[in-house]
C-alpha positions as YAML, in Angstrom:
chain: A
units: angstrom
residues:
- id: 1
  name: UNK
  ca: [-66.11, 119.89, 148.19]
- id: 2
  name: UNK
  ca: [-68.09, 117.86, 146.02]
- id: 3
  name: UNK
  ca: [-65.12, 116.76, 143.41]
- id: 4
  name: UNK
  ca: [-62.61, 116.52, 146.29]
- id: 5
  name: UNK
  ca: [-64.53, 113.88, 148.09]
- id: 6
  name: UNK
  ca: [-65.57, 112.06, 144.55]
- id: 7
  name: UNK
  ca: [-61.44, 111.62, 143.85]
- id: 8
  name: UNK
  ca: [-60.84, 110.97, 146.87]
- id: 9
  name: UNK
  ca: [-63.16, 107.76, 146.79]
- id: 10
  name: UNK
  ca: [-62.44, 106.97, 143.79]
- id: 11
  name: UNK
  ca: [-58.83, 106.97, 144.55]
- id: 12
  name: UNK
  ca: [-59.56, 105.21, 147.61]
- id: 13
  name: UNK
  ca: [-62.17, 102.87, 145.58]
- id: 14
  name: UNK
  ca: [-59.91, 102.32, 142.35]
- id: 15
  name: UNK
  ca: [-59.28, 98.06, 142.24]
- id: 16
  name: UNK
  ca: [-63.50, 98.63, 142.24]
- id: 17
  name: UNK
  ca: [-64.07, 100.87, 139.47]
- id: 18
  name: UNK
  ca: [-61.59, 98.58, 137.05]
- id: 19
  name: UNK
  ca: [-63.11, 95.92, 138.33]
- id: 20
  name: UNK
  ca: [-66.53, 97.16, 136.72]
- id: 21
  name: UNK
  ca: [-64.72, 98.73, 133.90]
- id: 22
  name: UNK
  ca: [-63.51, 95.84, 132.52]
- id: 23
  name: UNK
  ca: [-67.26, 93.49, 132.89]
- id: 24
  name: UNK
  ca: [-68.40, 96.24, 131.70]
- id: 25
  name: UNK
  ca: [-65.96, 96.35, 128.05]
- id: 26
  name: UNK
  ca: [-66.60, 92.70, 128.22]
- id: 27
  name: UNK
  ca: [-70.04, 92.68, 128.72]
- id: 28
  name: UNK
  ca: [-69.98, 95.15, 125.16]
- id: 29
  name: UNK
  ca: [-67.60, 92.47, 122.70]
- id: 30
  name: UNK
  ca: [-70.21, 89.69, 123.47]
- id: 31
  name: UNK
  ca: [-72.00, 89.38, 121.11]
- id: 32
  name: UNK
  ca: [-75.46, 87.96, 122.31]
- id: 33
  name: UNK
  ca: [-76.13, 84.40, 120.38]
- id: 34
  name: UNK
  ca: [-78.84, 85.58, 117.48]
- id: 35
  name: UNK
  ca: [-81.96, 83.76, 117.16]
- id: 36
  name: UNK
  ca: [-82.07, 81.35, 116.13]
- id: 37
  name: UNK
  ca: [-79.07, 80.32, 115.78]
- id: 38
  name: UNK
  ca: [-77.41, 78.82, 113.09]
- id: 39
  name: UNK
  ca: [-73.85, 77.12, 114.23]
- id: 40
  name: UNK
  ca: [-71.71, 75.12, 112.06]
- id: 41
  name: UNK
  ca: [-67.85, 73.54, 113.68]
- id: 42
  name: UNK
  ca: [-65.23, 74.07, 110.18]
- id: 43
  name: UNK
  ca: [-63.90, 70.85, 110.71]
- id: 44
  name: UNK
  ca: [-60.40, 69.31, 112.65]
- id: 45
  name: UNK
  ca: [-57.86, 72.51, 112.08]
- id: 46
  name: UNK
  ca: [-60.17, 75.06, 109.61]
- id: 47
  name: UNK
  ca: [-59.85, 78.03, 108.74]
- id: 48
  name: UNK
  ca: [-60.03, 80.67, 105.81]
- id: 49
  name: UNK
  ca: [-62.52, 81.45, 102.65]
- id: 50
  name: UNK
  ca: [-65.02, 78.75, 103.72]
- id: 51
  name: UNK
  ca: [-65.77, 80.03, 106.64]
- id: 52
  name: UNK
  ca: [-66.27, 83.67, 104.83]
- id: 53
  name: UNK
  ca: [-68.05, 81.82, 102.48]
- id: 54
  name: UNK
  ca: [-70.61, 79.79, 105.06]
- id: 55
  name: UNK
  ca: [-71.48, 83.76, 106.99]
- id: 56
  name: UNK
  ca: [-72.45, 85.13, 104.48]
- id: 57
  name: UNK
  ca: [-74.48, 81.96, 103.16]
- id: 58
  name: UNK
  ca: [-76.24, 82.29, 106.97]
- id: 59
  name: UNK
  ca: [-73.54, 81.49, 109.98]
- id: 60
  name: UNK
  ca: [-74.17, 83.05, 112.79]
- id: 61
  name: UNK
  ca: [-72.46, 80.64, 114.72]
- id: 62
  name: UNK
  ca: [-68.56, 79.20, 114.57]
- id: 63
  name: UNK
  ca: [-67.82, 76.41, 116.44]
- id: 64
  name: UNK
  ca: [-63.50, 76.50, 115.97]
- id: 65
  name: UNK
  ca: [-62.56, 72.86, 116.03]
- id: 66
  name: UNK
  ca: [-60.84, 72.20, 118.84]
- id: 67
  name: UNK
  ca: [-58.24, 72.78, 122.01]
- id: 68
  name: UNK
  ca: [-57.78, 70.23, 125.22]
- id: 69
  name: UNK
  ca: [-55.95, 71.57, 128.28]
- id: 70
  name: UNK
  ca: [-53.17, 69.01, 129.17]
- id: 71
  name: UNK
  ca: [-50.19, 69.27, 130.78]
- id: 72
  name: UNK
  ca: [-47.23, 71.02, 129.48]
- id: 73
  name: UNK
  ca: [-44.57, 68.10, 129.22]
- id: 74
  name: UNK
  ca: [-41.85, 70.33, 129.18]
- id: 75
  name: UNK
  ca: [-42.68, 72.53, 133.08]
- id: 76
  name: UNK
  ca: [-45.49, 69.55, 134.51]
- id: 77
  name: UNK
  ca: [-48.51, 73.36, 134.42]
- id: 78
  name: UNK
  ca: [-51.52, 73.55, 133.16]
- id: 79
  name: UNK
  ca: [-51.22, 74.43, 129.18]
- id: 80
  name: UNK
  ca: [-54.51, 74.86, 126.68]
- id: 81
  name: UNK
  ca: [-53.57, 73.08, 122.67]
- id: 82
  name: UNK
  ca: [-55.20, 74.25, 120.14]
- id: 83
  name: UNK
  ca: [-55.72, 72.71, 116.02]
- id: 84
  name: UNK
  ca: [-55.84, 75.77, 114.54]
- id: 85
  name: UNK
  ca: [-54.17, 78.41, 112.51]
- id: 86
  name: UNK
  ca: [-55.07, 81.19, 115.69]
- id: 87
  name: UNK
  ca: [-53.83, 84.22, 113.63]
- id: 88
  name: UNK
  ca: [-56.50, 82.84, 110.90]
- id: 89
  name: UNK
  ca: [-59.01, 82.80, 113.59]
- id: 90
  name: UNK
  ca: [-58.56, 86.02, 114.88]
- id: 91
  name: UNK
  ca: [-58.84, 87.59, 111.68]
- id: 92
  name: UNK
  ca: [-62.03, 86.35, 111.18]
- id: 93
  name: UNK
  ca: [-62.98, 87.80, 114.94]
- id: 94
  name: UNK
  ca: [-62.09, 90.52, 114.62]
- id: 95
  name: UNK
  ca: [-64.59, 91.37, 110.27]
- id: 96
  name: UNK
  ca: [-67.53, 89.44, 112.19]
- id: 97
  name: UNK
  ca: [-68.05, 90.96, 115.46]
- id: 98
  name: UNK
  ca: [-71.81, 90.18, 115.04]
- id: 99
  name: UNK
  ca: [-70.85, 86.40, 114.66]
- id: 100
  name: UNK
  ca: [-70.37, 84.74, 118.13]
- id: 101
  name: UNK
  ca: [-67.45, 82.56, 118.13]
- id: 102
  name: UNK
  ca: [-67.24, 79.93, 120.21]
- id: 103
  name: UNK
  ca: [-63.57, 77.14, 120.93]
- id: 104
  name: UNK
  ca: [-64.57, 74.08, 121.67]
- id: 105
  name: UNK
  ca: [-63.53, 72.09, 124.03]
- id: 106
  name: UNK
  ca: [-62.42, 67.73, 123.23]
- id: 107
  name: UNK
  ca: [-63.68, 65.64, 120.23]
- id: 108
  name: UNK
  ca: [-63.79, 62.58, 119.56]
- id: 109
  name: UNK
  ca: [-60.95, 60.96, 120.01]
- id: 110
  name: UNK
  ca: [-59.24, 64.04, 122.48]
- id: 111
  name: UNK
  ca: [-57.78, 63.58, 125.58]
- id: 112
  name: UNK
  ca: [-60.73, 65.14, 128.87]
- id: 113
  name: UNK
  ca: [-58.92, 67.49, 130.87]
- id: 114
  name: UNK
  ca: [-55.54, 66.37, 132.59]
- id: 115
  name: UNK
  ca: [-56.75, 67.06, 136.07]
- id: 116
  name: UNK
  ca: [-55.22, 69.15, 137.28]
- id: 117
  name: UNK
  ca: [-56.24, 72.61, 138.60]
- id: 118
  name: UNK
  ca: [-59.29, 73.39, 139.35]
- id: 119
  name: UNK
  ca: [-62.12, 74.36, 136.97]
- id: 120
  name: UNK
  ca: [-61.82, 78.50, 138.05]
- id: 121
  name: UNK
  ca: [-58.74, 77.53, 137.58]
- id: 122
  name: UNK
  ca: [-58.30, 76.50, 134.03]
- id: 123
  name: UNK
  ca: [-60.76, 79.30, 132.90]
- id: 124
  name: UNK
  ca: [-58.41, 81.99, 134.58]
- id: 125
  name: UNK
  ca: [-55.33, 80.41, 132.45]
- id: 126
  name: UNK
  ca: [-57.40, 79.75, 129.82]
- id: 127
  name: UNK
  ca: [-58.99, 83.53, 129.95]
- id: 128
  name: UNK
  ca: [-55.34, 84.93, 129.82]
- id: 129
  name: UNK
  ca: [-55.04, 82.41, 127.16]
- id: 130
  name: UNK
  ca: [-57.83, 83.95, 125.23]
- id: 131
  name: UNK
  ca: [-57.57, 88.00, 125.43]
- id: 132
  name: UNK
  ca: [-55.63, 88.06, 122.91]
- id: 133
  name: UNK
  ca: [-57.17, 86.28, 120.72]
- id: 134
  name: UNK
  ca: [-61.06, 87.12, 121.62]
- id: 135
  name: UNK
  ca: [-63.87, 84.01, 121.44]
- id: 136
  name: UNK
  ca: [-66.87, 84.81, 122.92]
- id: 137
  name: UNK
  ca: [-66.77, 81.65, 124.98]
- id: 138
  name: UNK
  ca: [-66.89, 77.79, 125.08]
- id: 139
  name: UNK
  ca: [-68.29, 74.41, 124.16]
- id: 140
  name: UNK
  ca: [-67.87, 71.71, 125.83]
- id: 141
  name: UNK
  ca: [-67.19, 68.82, 123.24]
- id: 142
  name: UNK
  ca: [-66.28, 66.20, 125.62]
- id: 143
  name: UNK
  ca: [-66.96, 62.58, 123.62]
- id: 144
  name: UNK
  ca: [-65.09, 58.97, 123.66]
- id: 145
  name: UNK
  ca: [-62.69, 57.11, 122.24]
- id: 146
  name: UNK
  ca: [-62.07, 54.47, 119.39]
- id: 147
  name: UNK
  ca: [-59.63, 52.24, 122.52]
- id: 148
  name: UNK
  ca: [-61.70, 50.21, 124.75]
- id: 149
  name: UNK
  ca: [-59.12, 50.50, 127.13]
- id: 150
  name: UNK
  ca: [-59.05, 54.04, 127.12]
- id: 151
  name: UNK
  ca: [-59.65, 56.10, 130.35]
- id: 152
  name: UNK
  ca: [-61.38, 58.69, 128.34]
- id: 153
  name: UNK
  ca: [-64.63, 56.84, 127.76]
- id: 154
  name: UNK
  ca: [-65.23, 57.49, 131.10]
- id: 155
  name: UNK
  ca: [-66.04, 60.51, 132.45]
- id: 156
  name: UNK
  ca: [-64.06, 60.92, 135.99]
- id: 157
  name: UNK
  ca: [-65.73, 62.51, 138.54]
- id: 158
  name: UNK
  ca: [-62.72, 65.76, 138.52]
- id: 159
  name: UNK
  ca: [-63.92, 65.88, 134.92]
- id: 160
  name: UNK
  ca: [-67.30, 66.77, 135.59]
- id: 161
  name: UNK
  ca: [-66.51, 69.03, 138.63]
- id: 162
  name: UNK
  ca: [-63.42, 70.94, 136.49]
- id: 163
  name: UNK
  ca: [-66.67, 71.37, 134.01]
- id: 164
  name: UNK
  ca: [-69.09, 72.26, 136.37]
- id: 165
  name: UNK
  ca: [-66.64, 74.95, 138.09]
- id: 166
  name: UNK
  ca: [-65.14, 76.54, 135.08]
- id: 167
  name: UNK
  ca: [-68.87, 76.93, 133.37]
- id: 168
  name: UNK
  ca: [-69.42, 79.06, 136.31]
- id: 169
  name: UNK
  ca: [-66.07, 80.90, 135.98]
- id: 170
  name: UNK
  ca: [-67.08, 81.43, 132.60]
- id: 171
  name: UNK
  ca: [-70.32, 82.43, 133.31]
- id: 172
  name: UNK
  ca: [-69.81, 85.19, 135.84]
- id: 173
  name: UNK
  ca: [-67.87, 86.85, 133.64]
- id: 174
  name: UNK
  ca: [-69.60, 87.33, 131.25]
- id: 175
  name: UNK
  ca: [-68.79, 84.66, 128.90]
- id: 176
  name: UNK
  ca: [-71.13, 82.25, 126.72]
- id: 177
  name: UNK
  ca: [-71.07, 78.65, 127.37]
- id: 178
  name: UNK
  ca: [-72.69, 75.96, 125.29]
- id: 179
  name: UNK
  ca: [-72.43, 72.41, 124.42]
- id: 180
  name: UNK
  ca: [-72.87, 69.61, 122.05]
- id: 181
  name: UNK
  ca: [-73.44, 66.57, 123.82]
- id: 182
  name: UNK
  ca: [-74.06, 63.27, 121.59]
- id: 183
  name: UNK
  ca: [-77.42, 61.52, 121.78]
- id: 184
  name: UNK
  ca: [-76.90, 59.52, 123.59]
- id: 185
  name: UNK
  ca: [-75.16, 61.66, 126.39]
- id: 186
  name: UNK
  ca: [-78.56, 63.57, 127.04]
- id: 187
  name: UNK
  ca: [-81.17, 61.40, 126.50]
- id: 188
  name: UNK
  ca: [-84.31, 61.51, 127.49]
- id: 189
  name: UNK
  ca: [-85.64, 58.36, 126.12]
- id: 190
  name: UNK
  ca: [-83.80, 56.66, 128.96]
- id: 191
  name: UNK
  ca: [-83.24, 57.64, 132.47]
- id: 192
  name: UNK
  ca: [-80.03, 55.74, 132.89]
- id: 193
  name: UNK
  ca: [-77.19, 57.70, 134.65]
- id: 194
  name: UNK
  ca: [-73.89, 56.26, 134.06]
- id: 195
  name: UNK
  ca: [-69.85, 57.96, 133.49]
- id: 196
  name: UNK
  ca: [-69.07, 54.71, 130.75]
- id: 197
  name: UNK
  ca: [-69.60, 56.08, 127.53]
- id: 198
  name: UNK
  ca: [-69.55, 52.54, 126.51]
- id: 199
  name: UNK
  ca: [-73.57, 51.16, 126.12]
- id: 200
  name: UNK
  ca: [-74.57, 49.32, 123.13]
- id: 201
  name: UNK
  ca: [-77.77, 51.10, 122.58]
- id: 202
  name: UNK
  ca: [-79.98, 47.89, 121.90]
- id: 203
  name: UNK
  ca: [-80.64, 48.17, 118.61]
- id: 204
  name: UNK
  ca: [-77.44, 48.18, 117.87]
- id: 205
  name: UNK
  ca: [-75.28, 45.51, 120.63]
- id: 206
  name: UNK
  ca: [-71.88, 45.84, 117.88]
- id: 207
  name: UNK
  ca: [-71.71, 49.26, 118.53]
- id: 208
  name: UNK
  ca: [-70.44, 49.64, 122.09]
- id: 209
  name: UNK
  ca: [-70.26, 53.97, 122.02]
- id: 210
  name: UNK
  ca: [-72.68, 55.10, 123.25]
- id: 211
  name: UNK
  ca: [-73.37, 56.21, 126.56]
- id: 212
  name: UNK
  ca: [-76.34, 57.42, 129.38]
- id: 213
  name: UNK
  ca: [-76.71, 60.90, 130.87]
- id: 214
  name: UNK
  ca: [-73.16, 61.92, 131.06]
- id: 215
  name: UNK
  ca: [-73.60, 65.54, 130.28]
- id: 216
  name: UNK
  ca: [-76.62, 64.76, 132.58]
- id: 217
  name: UNK
  ca: [-74.45, 65.58, 135.18]
- id: 218
  name: UNK
  ca: [-73.30, 69.17, 133.65]
- id: 219
  name: UNK
  ca: [-76.94, 70.64, 133.85]
- id: 220
  name: UNK
  ca: [-78.43, 69.39, 137.32]
- id: 221
  name: UNK
  ca: [-74.72, 70.37, 138.39]
- id: 222
  name: UNK
  ca: [-74.63, 74.49, 136.94]
- id: 223
  name: UNK
  ca: [-78.18, 74.94, 136.43]
- id: 224
  name: UNK
  ca: [-79.71, 75.30, 133.05]
- id: 225
  name: UNK
  ca: [-79.75, 78.90, 132.60]
- id: 226
  name: UNK
  ca: [-75.64, 78.36, 132.17]
- id: 227
  name: UNK
  ca: [-75.68, 77.34, 129.19]
- id: 228
  name: UNK
  ca: [-76.30, 79.73, 125.31]
- id: 229
  name: UNK
  ca: [-77.63, 76.56, 124.59]
- id: 230
  name: UNK
  ca: [-77.08, 72.97, 124.55]
- id: 231
  name: UNK
  ca: [-76.87, 71.11, 120.50]
- id: 232
  name: UNK
  ca: [-77.87, 68.06, 120.49]
- id: 233
  name: UNK
  ca: [-75.91, 65.96, 117.84]
- id: 234
  name: UNK
  ca: [-78.69, 63.59, 116.85]
- id: 235
  name: UNK
  ca: [-75.29, 62.33, 113.68]
- id: 236
  name: UNK
  ca: [-74.20, 60.54, 116.56]
- id: 237
  name: UNK
  ca: [-72.83, 56.58, 115.43]
- id: 238
  name: UNK
  ca: [-76.04, 55.38, 115.45]
- id: 239
  name: UNK
  ca: [-78.05, 57.82, 118.10]
- id: 240
  name: UNK
  ca: [-81.69, 56.73, 118.64]
- id: 241
  name: UNK
  ca: [-83.30, 59.03, 116.88]
- id: 242
  name: UNK
  ca: [-81.70, 57.71, 113.15]
- id: 243
  name: UNK
  ca: [-82.54, 54.46, 114.00]
- id: 244
  name: UNK
  ca: [-86.16, 55.98, 114.53]
- id: 245
  name: UNK
  ca: [-86.12, 57.30, 111.03]
- id: 246
  name: UNK
  ca: [-84.29, 54.43, 109.42]
- id: 247
  name: UNK
  ca: [-87.86, 52.63, 109.90]
- id: 248
  name: UNK
  ca: [-89.93, 55.08, 109.37]
- id: 249
  name: UNK
  ca: [-88.27, 54.88, 106.18]
- id: 250
  name: UNK
  ca: [-88.14, 51.86, 105.51]
- id: 251
  name: UNK
  ca: [-91.97, 52.39, 105.16]
- id: 252
  name: UNK
  ca: [-92.09, 54.81, 102.70]
- id: 253
  name: UNK
  ca: [-92.83, 56.87, 105.35]
- id: 254
  name: UNK
  ca: [-93.56, 61.51, 103.87]
- id: 255
  name: UNK
  ca: [-90.83, 64.19, 105.24]
- id: 256
  name: UNK
  ca: [-93.77, 65.78, 107.06]
- id: 257
  name: UNK
  ca: [-94.23, 61.87, 108.83]
- id: 258
  name: UNK
  ca: [-90.07, 62.53, 109.54]
- id: 259
  name: UNK
  ca: [-90.41, 65.96, 110.50]
- id: 260
  name: UNK
  ca: [-93.42, 65.21, 113.72]
- id: 261
  name: UNK
  ca: [-90.71, 62.72, 114.54]
- id: 262
  name: UNK
  ca: [-88.02, 65.00, 115.44]
- id: 263
  name: UNK
  ca: [-90.60, 67.26, 116.81]
- id: 264
  name: UNK
  ca: [-91.60, 64.54, 119.16]
- id: 265
  name: UNK
  ca: [-87.95, 63.84, 119.91]
- id: 266
  name: UNK
  ca: [-87.52, 67.12, 120.99]
- id: 267
  name: UNK
  ca: [-90.78, 68.39, 123.18]
- id: 268
  name: UNK
  ca: [-89.21, 65.59, 125.11]
- id: 269
  name: UNK
  ca: [-86.56, 67.57, 125.79]
- id: 270
  name: UNK
  ca: [-87.81, 70.68, 127.03]
- id: 271
  name: UNK
  ca: [-90.87, 68.08, 128.88]
- id: 272
  name: UNK
  ca: [-88.73, 66.85, 130.92]
- id: 273
  name: UNK
  ca: [-87.16, 63.19, 132.04]
- id: 274
  name: UNK
  ca: [-85.72, 62.16, 136.13]
- id: 275
  name: UNK
  ca: [-82.55, 61.21, 135.73]
- id: 276
  name: UNK
  ca: [-81.12, 58.83, 138.63]
- id: 277
  name: UNK
  ca: [-78.06, 60.09, 139.49]
- id: 278
  name: UNK
  ca: [-78.12, 58.33, 142.62]
- id: 279
  name: UNK
  ca: [-77.37, 55.10, 141.00]
- id: 280
  name: UNK
  ca: [-73.62, 55.90, 140.94]
- id: 281
  name: UNK
  ca: [-73.10, 56.48, 144.67]
- id: 282
  name: UNK
  ca: [-69.82, 58.51, 143.70]
- id: 283
  name: UNK
  ca: [-72.25, 61.41, 141.74]
- id: 284
  name: UNK
  ca: [-73.50, 63.58, 144.86]
- id: 285
  name: UNK
  ca: [-76.49, 63.65, 143.20]
- id: 286
  name: UNK
  ca: [-80.01, 62.60, 144.04]
- id: 287
  name: UNK
  ca: [-82.72, 61.61, 140.97]
- id: 288
  name: UNK
  ca: [-83.90, 64.77, 139.77]
- id: 289
  name: UNK
  ca: [-85.81, 66.04, 136.63]
- id: 290
  name: UNK
  ca: [-83.80, 67.41, 133.74]
- id: 291
  name: UNK
  ca: [-84.51, 70.00, 131.09]
- id: 292
  name: UNK
  ca: [-84.26, 71.56, 128.78]
- id: 293
  name: UNK
  ca: [-86.45, 74.56, 127.03]
- id: 294
  name: UNK
  ca: [-87.12, 74.69, 123.32]
- id: 295
  name: UNK
  ca: [-85.19, 78.78, 124.12]
- id: 296
  name: UNK
  ca: [-81.86, 76.46, 125.34]
- id: 297
  name: UNK
  ca: [-81.95, 73.62, 122.41]
- id: 298
  name: UNK
  ca: [-80.72, 73.39, 119.56]
- id: 299
  name: UNK
  ca: [-80.74, 70.38, 116.61]
- id: 300
  name: UNK
  ca: [-77.16, 69.37, 115.84]
- id: 301
  name: UNK
  ca: [-77.14, 67.53, 112.47]
- id: 302
  name: UNK
  ca: [-74.86, 66.42, 110.16]
- id: 303
  name: UNK
  ca: [-74.31, 67.48, 106.09]
- id: 304
  name: UNK
  ca: [-73.69, 65.34, 103.20]
- id: 305
  name: UNK
  ca: [-70.45, 63.46, 104.68]
- id: 306
  name: UNK
  ca: [-72.94, 61.56, 106.66]
- id: 307
  name: UNK
  ca: [-75.93, 59.45, 104.57]
- id: 308
  name: UNK
  ca: [-79.26, 58.75, 104.92]
- id: 309
  name: UNK
  ca: [-81.26, 55.79, 107.36]
- id: 310
  name: UNK
  ca: [-80.19, 53.71, 107.82]
- id: 311
  name: UNK
  ca: [-76.33, 53.89, 108.63]
- id: 312
  name: UNK
  ca: [-73.70, 54.70, 111.02]
- id: 313
  name: UNK
  ca: [-73.87, 58.77, 110.70]
- id: 314
  name: UNK
  ca: [-77.27, 60.11, 109.95]
- id: 315
  name: UNK
  ca: [-78.15, 62.69, 106.97]
- id: 316
  name: UNK
  ca: [-81.26, 64.57, 107.70]
- id: 317
  name: UNK
  ca: [-82.71, 65.81, 104.19]
- id: 318
  name: UNK
  ca: [-83.23, 69.34, 104.63]
- id: 319
  name: UNK
  ca: [-86.28, 69.61, 102.91]
- id: 320
  name: UNK
  ca: [-87.24, 67.36, 106.15]
- id: 321
  name: UNK
  ca: [-85.61, 69.82, 108.90]
- id: 322
  name: UNK
  ca: [-87.00, 73.18, 107.94]
- id: 323
  name: UNK
  ca: [-90.48, 71.33, 108.47]
- id: 324
  name: UNK
  ca: [-90.17, 71.40, 112.28]
- id: 325
  name: UNK
  ca: [-91.46, 73.61, 114.28]
- id: 326
  name: UNK
  ca: [-89.25, 76.04, 115.11]
- id: 327
  name: UNK
  ca: [-91.36, 76.95, 117.97]
- id: 328
  name: UNK
  ca: [-89.91, 73.59, 120.24]
- id: 329
  name: UNK
  ca: [-85.94, 74.90, 119.40]
- id: 330
  name: UNK
  ca: [-83.69, 77.08, 119.49]
- id: 331
  name: UNK
  ca: [-81.80, 77.25, 115.23]
- id: 332
  name: UNK
  ca: [-79.56, 74.42, 114.16]
- id: 333
  name: UNK
  ca: [-76.11, 73.61, 114.29]
- id: 334
  name: UNK
  ca: [-74.34, 71.04, 111.83]
- id: 335
  name: UNK
  ca: [-70.88, 69.31, 111.16]
- id: 336
  name: UNK
  ca: [-69.03, 70.65, 109.05]
- id: 337
  name: UNK
  ca: [-68.07, 73.72, 106.43]
- id: 338
  name: UNK
  ca: [-65.70, 71.37, 104.74]
- id: 339
  name: UNK
  ca: [-68.44, 69.03, 103.95]
- id: 340
  name: UNK
  ca: [-70.63, 72.21, 102.35]
- id: 341
  name: UNK
  ca: [-71.46, 71.43, 98.88]
- id: 342
  name: UNK
  ca: [-71.00, 67.72, 98.71]
- id: 343
  name: UNK
  ca: [-73.90, 66.54, 97.21]
- id: 344
  name: UNK
  ca: [-75.56, 69.67, 96.18]
- id: 345
  name: UNK
  ca: [-76.19, 70.71, 99.83]
- id: 346
  name: UNK
  ca: [-75.05, 73.96, 101.13]
- id: 347
  name: UNK
  ca: [-76.41, 73.37, 104.98]
- id: 348
  name: UNK
  ca: [-75.45, 77.67, 105.86]
- id: 349
  name: UNK
  ca: [-77.96, 77.81, 102.80]
- id: 350
  name: UNK
  ca: [-80.75, 75.53, 103.57]
- id: 351
  name: UNK
  ca: [-81.59, 75.73, 107.04]
- id: 352
  name: UNK
  ca: [-81.13, 79.84, 107.25]
- id: 353
  name: UNK
  ca: [-84.30, 81.86, 108.10]
- id: 354
  name: UNK
  ca: [-84.95, 85.09, 106.08]
- id: 355
  name: UNK
  ca: [-82.23, 84.35, 103.75]
- id: 356
  name: UNK
  ca: [-83.67, 84.60, 100.19]
- id: 357
  name: UNK
  ca: [-81.88, 81.36, 98.71]
- id: 358
  name: UNK
  ca: [-83.10, 78.98, 101.34]
- id: 359
  name: UNK
  ca: [-86.00, 77.71, 99.52]
- id: 360
  name: UNK
  ca: [-86.53, 74.32, 98.66]
...
């Protein structure tokens, strides 16, 4: 009788059982975020042996670049466009199952998601598209555009809502969601909120491409626990940290003093700061404290395509980065693998823990 009852229940609730099994399968196929994380972007469309070499040296999280959510010109339906050899990417995902593989959405000069469908609907489209590829999640990388008149120099309310709904849907099904805001897009030294990405910094008024806490809106809407990590790009064009480091270097400072400045920046994120969302009547959020715990914050840096400060894109010596207290952040992200070895620097070695070749 017991056997008959179990078979009857299983037949009656087969859809529920299949859902549970699918979720269990997904949870087993998505590896956890490594501790500490060392994430790297290959470059626009890059795949191949350079990725293998970086993983061998210590990279444990790959953020493949890039994808966009568009409307098909053929049938007007939502479509996902990628700048990647997906056959090559699939080979790497299968070859390195313990490495976390994320696909970025956006990038500088890239379009923001098409204003068609909800975030939940876009996630369903992404999930179906991804089922034969195997990405473990996504990285929000939406930014601005070189053209001052581009609509992508402003985040629409629809884009913010889409990011929020997509994130919640993806996390609910066991995928990782990360984000990589330029420093001004998530800035603890600034309480202002704006959907515009055209705010010249006071230290470089001729450069019109800074944001004002736009990614704080997504964090507040989703909750910090929705995100696997948040990689702040301190190599943003004319970044706040770059300007502060330039001042120190001009004073003839030591590596230790530069590391202390970086630690101070990280502590501002972990302590939290108030963001005045109420300044935008359409933002739909009250002013509130945004806090990024050390378990979520990742320091996003540039290898030797950038230049030592003072410079537009700041290069920070690995000798300085290795002095920053690991108690204050989750790990490093760097752009990009294409420039590994430039100037003799291999960030996939120099920033990885537990690698005997890391000694500086």
